[in-house]
mmCIF file of C-alpha atoms in Angstrom:
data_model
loop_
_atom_site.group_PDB
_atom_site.id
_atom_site.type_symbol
_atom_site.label_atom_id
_atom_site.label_comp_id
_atom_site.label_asym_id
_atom_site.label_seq_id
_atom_site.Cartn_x
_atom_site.Cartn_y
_atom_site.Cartn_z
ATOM 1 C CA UNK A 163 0.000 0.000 0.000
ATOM 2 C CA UNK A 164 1.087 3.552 -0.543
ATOM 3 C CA UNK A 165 2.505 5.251 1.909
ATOM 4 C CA UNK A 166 0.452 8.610 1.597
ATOM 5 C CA UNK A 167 1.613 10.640 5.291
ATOM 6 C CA UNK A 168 3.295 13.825 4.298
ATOM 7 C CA UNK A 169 6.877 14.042 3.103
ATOM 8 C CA UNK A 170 8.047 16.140 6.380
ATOM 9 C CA UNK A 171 11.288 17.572 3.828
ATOM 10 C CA UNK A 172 8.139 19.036 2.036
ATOM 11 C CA UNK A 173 5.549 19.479 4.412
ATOM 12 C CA UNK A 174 6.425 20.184 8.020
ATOM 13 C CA UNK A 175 3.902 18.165 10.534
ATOM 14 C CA UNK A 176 2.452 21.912 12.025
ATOM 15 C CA UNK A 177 2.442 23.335 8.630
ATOM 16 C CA UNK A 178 4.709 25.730 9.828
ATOM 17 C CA UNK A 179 6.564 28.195 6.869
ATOM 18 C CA UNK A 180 9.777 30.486 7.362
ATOM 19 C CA UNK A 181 7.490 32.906 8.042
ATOM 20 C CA UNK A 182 5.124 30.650 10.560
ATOM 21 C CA UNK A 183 1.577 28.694 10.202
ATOM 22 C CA UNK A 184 -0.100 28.294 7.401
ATOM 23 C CA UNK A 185 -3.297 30.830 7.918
ATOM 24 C CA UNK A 186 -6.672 28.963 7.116
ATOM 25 C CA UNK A 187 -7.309 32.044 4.501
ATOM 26 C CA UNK A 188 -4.666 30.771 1.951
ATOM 27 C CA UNK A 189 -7.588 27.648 1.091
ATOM 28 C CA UNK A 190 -9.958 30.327 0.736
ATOM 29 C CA UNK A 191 -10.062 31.495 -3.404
ATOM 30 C CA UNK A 192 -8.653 34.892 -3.569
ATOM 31 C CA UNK A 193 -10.896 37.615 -4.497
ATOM 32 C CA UNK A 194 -11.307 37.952 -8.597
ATOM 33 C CA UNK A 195 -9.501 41.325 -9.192
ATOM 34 C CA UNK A 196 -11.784 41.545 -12.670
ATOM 35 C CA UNK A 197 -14.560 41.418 -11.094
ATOM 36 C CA UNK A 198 -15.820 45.145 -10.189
ATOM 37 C CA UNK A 199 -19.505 45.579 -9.974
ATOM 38 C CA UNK A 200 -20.878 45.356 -6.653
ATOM 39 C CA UNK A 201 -24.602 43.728 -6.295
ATOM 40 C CA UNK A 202 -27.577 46.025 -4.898
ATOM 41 C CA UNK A 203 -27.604 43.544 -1.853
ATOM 42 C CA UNK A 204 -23.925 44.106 -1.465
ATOM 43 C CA UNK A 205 -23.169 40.345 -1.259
ATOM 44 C CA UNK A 206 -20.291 37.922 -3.222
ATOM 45 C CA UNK A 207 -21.728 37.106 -6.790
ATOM 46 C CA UNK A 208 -21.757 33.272 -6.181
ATOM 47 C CA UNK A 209 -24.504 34.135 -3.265
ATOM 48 C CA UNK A 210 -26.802 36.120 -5.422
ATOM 49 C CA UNK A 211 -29.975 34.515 -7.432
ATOM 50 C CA UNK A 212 -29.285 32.471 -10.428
ATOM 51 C CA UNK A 213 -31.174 35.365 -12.366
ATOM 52 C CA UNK A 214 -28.000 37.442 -12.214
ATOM 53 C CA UNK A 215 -25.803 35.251 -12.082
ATOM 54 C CA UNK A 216 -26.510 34.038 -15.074
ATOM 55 C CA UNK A 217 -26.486 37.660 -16.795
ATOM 56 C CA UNK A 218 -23.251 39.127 -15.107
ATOM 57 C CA UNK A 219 -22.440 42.971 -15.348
ATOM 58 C CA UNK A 220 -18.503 42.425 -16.448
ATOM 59 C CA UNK A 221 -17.209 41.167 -19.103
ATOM 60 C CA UNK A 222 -14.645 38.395 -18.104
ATOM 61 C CA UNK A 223 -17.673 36.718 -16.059
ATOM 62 C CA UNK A 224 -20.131 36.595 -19.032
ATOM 63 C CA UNK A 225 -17.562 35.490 -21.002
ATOM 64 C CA UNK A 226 -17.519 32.336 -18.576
ATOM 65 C CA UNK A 227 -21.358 31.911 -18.493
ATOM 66 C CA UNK A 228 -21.431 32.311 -22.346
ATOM 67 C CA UNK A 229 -18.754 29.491 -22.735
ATOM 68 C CA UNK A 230 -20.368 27.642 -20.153
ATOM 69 C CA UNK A 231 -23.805 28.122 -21.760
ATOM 70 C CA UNK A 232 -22.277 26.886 -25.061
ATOM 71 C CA UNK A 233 -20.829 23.587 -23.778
ATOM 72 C CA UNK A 234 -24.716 23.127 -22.695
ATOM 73 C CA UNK A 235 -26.055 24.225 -26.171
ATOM 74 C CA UNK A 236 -23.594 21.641 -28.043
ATOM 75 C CA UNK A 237 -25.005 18.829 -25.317
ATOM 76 C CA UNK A 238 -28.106 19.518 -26.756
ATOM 77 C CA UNK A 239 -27.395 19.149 -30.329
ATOM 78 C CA UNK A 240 -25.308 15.990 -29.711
ATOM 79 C CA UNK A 241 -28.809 14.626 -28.028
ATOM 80 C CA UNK A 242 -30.587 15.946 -31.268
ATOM 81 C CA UNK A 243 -27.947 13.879 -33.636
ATOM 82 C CA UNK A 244 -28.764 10.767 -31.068
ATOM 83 C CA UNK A 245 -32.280 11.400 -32.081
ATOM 84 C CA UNK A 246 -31.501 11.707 -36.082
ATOM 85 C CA UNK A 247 -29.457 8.170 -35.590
ATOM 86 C CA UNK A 248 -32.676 6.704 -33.149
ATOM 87 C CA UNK A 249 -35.022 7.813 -36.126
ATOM 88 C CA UNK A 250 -33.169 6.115 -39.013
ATOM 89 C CA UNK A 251 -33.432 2.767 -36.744
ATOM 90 C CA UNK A 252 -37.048 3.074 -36.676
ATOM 91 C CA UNK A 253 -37.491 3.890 -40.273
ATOM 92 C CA UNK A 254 -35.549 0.811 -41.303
ATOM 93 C CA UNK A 255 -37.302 -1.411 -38.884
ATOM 94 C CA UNK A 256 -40.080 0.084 -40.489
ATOM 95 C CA UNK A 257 -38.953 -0.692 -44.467
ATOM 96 C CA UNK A 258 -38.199 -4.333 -43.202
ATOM 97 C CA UNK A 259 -41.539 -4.896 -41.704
ATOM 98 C CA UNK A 260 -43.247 -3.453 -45.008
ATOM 99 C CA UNK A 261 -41.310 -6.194 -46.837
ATOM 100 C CA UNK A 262 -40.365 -6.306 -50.396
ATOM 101 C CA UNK A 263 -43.287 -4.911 -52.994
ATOM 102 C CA UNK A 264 -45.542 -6.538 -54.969
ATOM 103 C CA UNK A 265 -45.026 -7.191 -58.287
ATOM 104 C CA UNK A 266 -46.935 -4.799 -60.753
ATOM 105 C CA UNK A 267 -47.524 -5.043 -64.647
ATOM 106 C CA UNK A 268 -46.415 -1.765 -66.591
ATOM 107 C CA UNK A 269 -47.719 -2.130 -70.146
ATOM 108 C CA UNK A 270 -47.161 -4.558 -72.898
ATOM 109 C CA UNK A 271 -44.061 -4.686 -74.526
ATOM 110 C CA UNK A 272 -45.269 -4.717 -78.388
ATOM 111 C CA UNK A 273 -46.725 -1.069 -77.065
ATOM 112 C CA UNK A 274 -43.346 0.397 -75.824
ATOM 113 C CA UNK A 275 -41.269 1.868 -79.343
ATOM 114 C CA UNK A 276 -37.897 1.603 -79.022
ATOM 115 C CA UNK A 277 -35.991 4.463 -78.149
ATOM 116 C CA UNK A 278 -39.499 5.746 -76.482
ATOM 117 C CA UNK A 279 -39.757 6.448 -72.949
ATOM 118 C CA UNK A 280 -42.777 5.040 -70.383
ATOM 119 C CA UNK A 281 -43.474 6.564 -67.235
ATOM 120 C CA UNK A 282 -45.638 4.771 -64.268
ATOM 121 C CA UNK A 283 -45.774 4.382 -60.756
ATOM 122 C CA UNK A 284 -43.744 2.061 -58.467
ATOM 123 C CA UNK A 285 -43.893 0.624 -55.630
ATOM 124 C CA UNK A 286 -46.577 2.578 -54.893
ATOM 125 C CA UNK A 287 -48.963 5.280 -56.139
ATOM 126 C CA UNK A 288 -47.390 8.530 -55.736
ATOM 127 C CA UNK A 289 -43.821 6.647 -56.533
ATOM 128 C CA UNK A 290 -43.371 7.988 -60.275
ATOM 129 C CA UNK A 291 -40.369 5.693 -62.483
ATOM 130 C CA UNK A 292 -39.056 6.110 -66.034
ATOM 131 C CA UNK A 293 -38.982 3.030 -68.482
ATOM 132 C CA UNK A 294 -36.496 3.370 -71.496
ATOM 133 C CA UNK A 295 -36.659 1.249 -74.259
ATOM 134 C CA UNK A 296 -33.108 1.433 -76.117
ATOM 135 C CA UNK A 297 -32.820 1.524 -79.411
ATOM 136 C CA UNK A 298 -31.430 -2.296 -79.415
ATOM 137 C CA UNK A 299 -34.924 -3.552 -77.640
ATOM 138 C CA UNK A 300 -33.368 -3.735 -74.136
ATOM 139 C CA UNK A 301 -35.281 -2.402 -71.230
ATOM 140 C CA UNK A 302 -34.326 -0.859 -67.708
ATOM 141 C CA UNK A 303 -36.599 0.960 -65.463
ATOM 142 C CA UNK A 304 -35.512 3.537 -62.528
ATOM 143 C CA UNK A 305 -37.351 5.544 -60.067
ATOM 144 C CA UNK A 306 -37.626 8.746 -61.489
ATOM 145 C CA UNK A 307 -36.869 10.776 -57.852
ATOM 146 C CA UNK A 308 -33.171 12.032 -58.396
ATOM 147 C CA UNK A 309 -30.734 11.165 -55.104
ATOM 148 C CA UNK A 310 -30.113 14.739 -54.862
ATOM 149 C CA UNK A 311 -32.828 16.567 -54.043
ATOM 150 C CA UNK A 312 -35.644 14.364 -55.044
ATOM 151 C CA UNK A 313 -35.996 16.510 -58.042
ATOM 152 C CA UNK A 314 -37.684 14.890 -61.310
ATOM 153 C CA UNK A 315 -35.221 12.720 -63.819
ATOM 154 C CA UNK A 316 -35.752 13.083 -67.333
ATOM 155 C CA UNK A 317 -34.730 10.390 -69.890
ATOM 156 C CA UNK A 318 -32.345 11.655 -72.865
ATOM 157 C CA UNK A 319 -32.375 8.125 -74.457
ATOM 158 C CA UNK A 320 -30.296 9.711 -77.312
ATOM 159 C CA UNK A 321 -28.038 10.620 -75.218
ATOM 160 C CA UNK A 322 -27.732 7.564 -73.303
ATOM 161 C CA UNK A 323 -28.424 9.456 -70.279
ATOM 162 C CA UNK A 324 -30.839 10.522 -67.434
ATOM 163 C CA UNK A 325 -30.846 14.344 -67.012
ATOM 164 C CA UNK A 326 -31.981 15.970 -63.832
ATOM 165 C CA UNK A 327 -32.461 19.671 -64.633
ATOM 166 C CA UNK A 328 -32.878 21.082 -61.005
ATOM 167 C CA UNK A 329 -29.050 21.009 -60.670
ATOM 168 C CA UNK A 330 -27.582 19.881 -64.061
ATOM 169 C CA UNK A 331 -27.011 16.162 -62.410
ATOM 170 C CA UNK A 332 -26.518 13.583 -64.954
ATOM 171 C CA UNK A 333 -27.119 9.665 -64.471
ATOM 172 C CA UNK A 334 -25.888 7.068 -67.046
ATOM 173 C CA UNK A 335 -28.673 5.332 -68.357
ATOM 174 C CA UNK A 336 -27.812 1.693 -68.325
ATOM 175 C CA UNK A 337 -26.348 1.787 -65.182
ATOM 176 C CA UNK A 338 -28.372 4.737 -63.255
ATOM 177 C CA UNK A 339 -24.748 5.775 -61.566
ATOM 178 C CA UNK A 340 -24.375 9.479 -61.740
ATOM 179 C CA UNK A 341 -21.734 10.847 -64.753
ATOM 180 C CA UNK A 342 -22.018 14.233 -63.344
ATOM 181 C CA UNK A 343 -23.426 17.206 -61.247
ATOM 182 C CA UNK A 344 -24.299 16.838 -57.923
ATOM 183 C CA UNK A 345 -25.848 13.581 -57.062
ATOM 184 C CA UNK A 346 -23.655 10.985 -55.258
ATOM 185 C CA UNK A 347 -25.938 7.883 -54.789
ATOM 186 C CA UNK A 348 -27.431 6.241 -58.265
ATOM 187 C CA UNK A 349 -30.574 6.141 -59.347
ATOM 188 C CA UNK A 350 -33.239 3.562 -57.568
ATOM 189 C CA UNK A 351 -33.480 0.456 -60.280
ATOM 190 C CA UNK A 352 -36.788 -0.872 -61.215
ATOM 191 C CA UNK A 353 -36.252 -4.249 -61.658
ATOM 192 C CA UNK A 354 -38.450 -5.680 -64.721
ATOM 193 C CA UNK A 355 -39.588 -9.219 -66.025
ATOM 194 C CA UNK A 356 -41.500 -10.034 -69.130
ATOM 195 C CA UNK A 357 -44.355 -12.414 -68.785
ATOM 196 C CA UNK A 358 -46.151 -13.158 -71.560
ATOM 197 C CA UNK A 359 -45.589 -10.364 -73.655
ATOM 198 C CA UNK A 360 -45.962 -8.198 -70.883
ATOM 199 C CA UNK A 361 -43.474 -6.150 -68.519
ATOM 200 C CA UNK A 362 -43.530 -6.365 -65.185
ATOM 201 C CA UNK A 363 -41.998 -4.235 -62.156
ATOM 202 C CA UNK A 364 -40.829 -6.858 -59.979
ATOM 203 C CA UNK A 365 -38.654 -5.491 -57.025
ATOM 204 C CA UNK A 366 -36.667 -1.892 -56.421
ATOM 205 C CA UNK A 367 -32.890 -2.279 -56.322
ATOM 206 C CA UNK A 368 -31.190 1.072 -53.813
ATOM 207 C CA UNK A 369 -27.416 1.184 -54.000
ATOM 208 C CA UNK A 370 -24.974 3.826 -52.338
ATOM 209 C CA UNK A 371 -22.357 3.058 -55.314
ATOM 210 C CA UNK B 122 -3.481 13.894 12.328
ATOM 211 C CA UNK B 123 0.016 14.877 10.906
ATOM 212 C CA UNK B 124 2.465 13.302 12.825
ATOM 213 C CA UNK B 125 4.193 14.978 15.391
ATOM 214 C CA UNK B 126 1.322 16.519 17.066
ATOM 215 C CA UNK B 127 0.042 19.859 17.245
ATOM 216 C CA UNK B 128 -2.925 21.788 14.998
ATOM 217 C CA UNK B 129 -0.660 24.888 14.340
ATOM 218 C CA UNK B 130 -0.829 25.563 11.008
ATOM 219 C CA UNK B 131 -3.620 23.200 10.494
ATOM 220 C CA UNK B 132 -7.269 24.047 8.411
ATOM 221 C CA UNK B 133 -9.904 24.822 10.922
ATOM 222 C CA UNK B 134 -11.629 21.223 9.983
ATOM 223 C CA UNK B 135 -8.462 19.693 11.200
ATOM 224 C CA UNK B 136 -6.650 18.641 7.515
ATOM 225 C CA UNK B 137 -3.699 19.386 6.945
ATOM 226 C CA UNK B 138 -3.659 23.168 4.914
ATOM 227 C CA UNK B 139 -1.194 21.474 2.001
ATOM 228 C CA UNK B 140 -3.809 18.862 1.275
ATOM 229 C CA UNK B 141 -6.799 20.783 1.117
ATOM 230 C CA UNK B 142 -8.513 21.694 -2.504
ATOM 231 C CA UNK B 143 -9.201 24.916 -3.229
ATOM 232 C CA UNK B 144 -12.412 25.889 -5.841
ATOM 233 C CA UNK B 145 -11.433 27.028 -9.233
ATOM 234 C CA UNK B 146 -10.987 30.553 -9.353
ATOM 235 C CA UNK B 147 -12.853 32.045 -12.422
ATOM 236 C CA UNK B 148 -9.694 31.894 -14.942
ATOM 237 C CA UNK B 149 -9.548 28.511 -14.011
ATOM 238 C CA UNK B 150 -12.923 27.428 -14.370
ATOM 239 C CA UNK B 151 -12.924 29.351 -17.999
ATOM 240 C CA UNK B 152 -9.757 26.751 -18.944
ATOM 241 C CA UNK B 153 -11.529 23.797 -18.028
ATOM 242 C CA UNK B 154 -14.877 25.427 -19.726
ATOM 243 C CA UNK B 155 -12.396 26.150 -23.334
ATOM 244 C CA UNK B 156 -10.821 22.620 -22.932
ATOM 245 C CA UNK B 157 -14.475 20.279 -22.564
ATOM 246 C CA UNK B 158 -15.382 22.856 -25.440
ATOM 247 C CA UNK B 159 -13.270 21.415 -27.760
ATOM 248 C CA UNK B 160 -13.331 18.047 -26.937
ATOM 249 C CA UNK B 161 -17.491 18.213 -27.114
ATOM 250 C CA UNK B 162 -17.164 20.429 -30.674
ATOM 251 C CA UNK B 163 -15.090 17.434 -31.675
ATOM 252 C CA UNK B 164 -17.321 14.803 -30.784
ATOM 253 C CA UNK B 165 -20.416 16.905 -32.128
ATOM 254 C CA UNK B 166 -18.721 17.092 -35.457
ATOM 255 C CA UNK B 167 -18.376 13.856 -35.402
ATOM 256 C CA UNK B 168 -21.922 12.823 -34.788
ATOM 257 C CA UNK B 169 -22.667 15.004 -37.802
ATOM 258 C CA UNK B 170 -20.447 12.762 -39.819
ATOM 259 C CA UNK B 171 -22.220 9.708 -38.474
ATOM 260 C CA UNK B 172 -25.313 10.975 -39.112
ATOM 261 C CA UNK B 173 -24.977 12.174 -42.640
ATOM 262 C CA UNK B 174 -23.113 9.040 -43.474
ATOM 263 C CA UNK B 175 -25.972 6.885 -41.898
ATOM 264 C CA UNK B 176 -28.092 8.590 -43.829
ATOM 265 C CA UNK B 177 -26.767 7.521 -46.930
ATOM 266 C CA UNK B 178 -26.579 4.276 -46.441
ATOM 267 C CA UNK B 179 -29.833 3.878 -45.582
ATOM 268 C CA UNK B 180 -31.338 5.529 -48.622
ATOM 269 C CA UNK B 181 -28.873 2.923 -50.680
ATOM 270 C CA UNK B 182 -30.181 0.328 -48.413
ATOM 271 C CA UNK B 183 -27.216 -0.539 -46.966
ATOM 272 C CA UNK B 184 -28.516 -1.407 -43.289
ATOM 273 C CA UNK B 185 -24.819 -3.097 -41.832
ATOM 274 C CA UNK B 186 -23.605 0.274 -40.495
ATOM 275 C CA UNK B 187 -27.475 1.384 -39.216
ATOM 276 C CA UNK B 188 -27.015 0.068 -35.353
ATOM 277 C CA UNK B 189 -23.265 0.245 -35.210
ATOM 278 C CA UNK B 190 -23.461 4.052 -36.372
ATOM 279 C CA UNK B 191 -26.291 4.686 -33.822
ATOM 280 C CA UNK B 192 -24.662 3.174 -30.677
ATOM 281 C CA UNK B 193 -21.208 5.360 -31.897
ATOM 282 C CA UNK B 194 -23.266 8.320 -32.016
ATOM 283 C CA UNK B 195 -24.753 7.511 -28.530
ATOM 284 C CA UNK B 196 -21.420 6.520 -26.631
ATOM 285 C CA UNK B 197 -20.833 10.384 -28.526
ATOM 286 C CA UNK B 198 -23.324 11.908 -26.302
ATOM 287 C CA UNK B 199 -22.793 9.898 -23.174
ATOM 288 C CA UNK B 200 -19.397 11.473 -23.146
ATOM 289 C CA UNK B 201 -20.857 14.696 -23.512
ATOM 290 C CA UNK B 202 -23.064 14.192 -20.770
ATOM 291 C CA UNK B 203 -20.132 13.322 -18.369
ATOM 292 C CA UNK B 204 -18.193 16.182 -19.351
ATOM 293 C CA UNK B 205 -21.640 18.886 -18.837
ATOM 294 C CA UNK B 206 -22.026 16.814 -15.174
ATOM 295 C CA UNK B 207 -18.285 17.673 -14.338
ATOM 296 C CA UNK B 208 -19.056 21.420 -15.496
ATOM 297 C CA UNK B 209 -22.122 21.649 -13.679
ATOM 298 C CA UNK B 210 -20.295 19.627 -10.765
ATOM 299 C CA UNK B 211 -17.581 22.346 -11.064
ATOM 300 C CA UNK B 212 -19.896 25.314 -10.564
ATOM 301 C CA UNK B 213 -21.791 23.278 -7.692
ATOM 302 C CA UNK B 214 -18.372 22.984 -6.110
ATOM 303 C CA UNK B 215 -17.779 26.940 -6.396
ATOM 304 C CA UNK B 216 -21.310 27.602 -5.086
#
């Protein structure tokens, strides 16, 4: 075990200085020189109601309470980020209890030209996706929201691309990755089947790459 | 009881003067207040991170980094929270 009495080379057992005892004042803080204004009441600062201490009259303490008030302000918004993480949880607890969609028929495929462009609504109404017919027959399908800003995605099938004009972002079309702008994620992928002459939106594919 | 005997020199609740703690003066107390702030404005920032880059995954439907990235964030706060109870400890002490 440590031996914690006092060193008596450093501390003298009665406390005792060149200059004598150790006066039970030199534990006490010593007065705050930059502090000048005097309460009403007359008495020390740290005795007066939290009203005024919390809006001091000189400027070195409000400098304190406004650092100290800012420590509690960035608390807060590390609780609020806790809540933004909490809230993604539940919304993908939420997309895994909803379960993949349903499979939907889009039109017939003797009706699509190619190089023409089909729009409809997937997985759900209100959920608006492109189909592009290429100009070699081949199909693809993407949700037509862009990973942006959610703005609108127009086909260019001439130009092999997907154009979203809020803020010049560009997707590839046979990929849906974006070539250029702003966007970072691609473009949700509608994924198709033909049955019987017909084409079907099977499933949504969401990438981050 | 130092040894040797005596209270000469001693604090009036009978511990030795040399061991007692003084509160924080104000200058003080604004060092430790500049030092959690930075280590709080770090951890903040990087809750931000977490959160954007949660985000993102999720709308790719990536869901591996969804609970990892949330109990990060909230070992992030918890350390916060320790460092506002030793501020508010700190003014309690002063008080």
């Amino acid at each position: 075990m440590a031996d914690d009495s006092p060193d008596p080379r450093i501390e003298p057992p009665g406390g005792e200085g060149p200059s004598g005892p150790t006066p039970p004042s030199a534990d006490a803080t010593p007065p705050d020189s930059e502090i000048m204004t005097v309460p009403p009441d007359g008495r020390a600062l740290d005795d007066q109601p939290p009203w005024r201490r919390d809006f001091p009259v000189d400027w070195p303490q409000d400098h304190y309470v406004a650092r100290r008030d800012f420590v509690k302000f960035l608390t807060l918004t590390s609780f609020a980020f806790v809540v933004g993480q909490a809230w993604i949880v539940v919304q993908n607890l939420w997309r895994r209890a909803r379960g993949l969609p349903a499979a939907a028929k889009i039109r017939a495929l003797d009706s699509i030209e190619p190089g023409s462009v089909v729009t409809f609504e997937y997985p759900a109404a209100g959920d608006a996706a492109v189909l592009v017919r290429a100009r070699d027959g081949s199909l693809v399908a993407y949700g037509q929201e862009c990973t942006h800003l959610s703005c609108a995605v127009i086909p260019r099938p001439e130009a092999g691309m997907l154009e979203c004009p809020c803020h010049a972002g560009w997707f590839d079309l046979g990929t849906g990755r974006p070539v250029a702008g702003p966007p970072r994620r691609p473009l949700a992928r509608i994924l198709l089947d033909v049955r019987k002459g017909d084409v079907w939106a099977v499933g949504v594919e969401r990438r981050t790459v | 009881m130092a040894p040797g005997g005596g209270t000469a020199g001693q604090a009036h609740d009978g511990a030795p003067p040399s061991r007692k703690r003084r509160p924080f003066a104000r200058e003080q107390r604004l060092t430790v207040v500049y030092g959690m702030l930075m280590f709080i404005f770090i951890l903040v920032l990087l809750q931000l991170w977490l959160l954007t880059a949660t985000m993102n995954a999720f709308l790719g439907s990536d869901e591996s980094v969804i609970w990892p990235a949330a109990g990060a964030s909230l070992v992030c706060f918890a350390l916060n929270l320790g460092l506002l109870g030793h501020l508010y400890a700190m003014d309690r002490k002063r008080q």
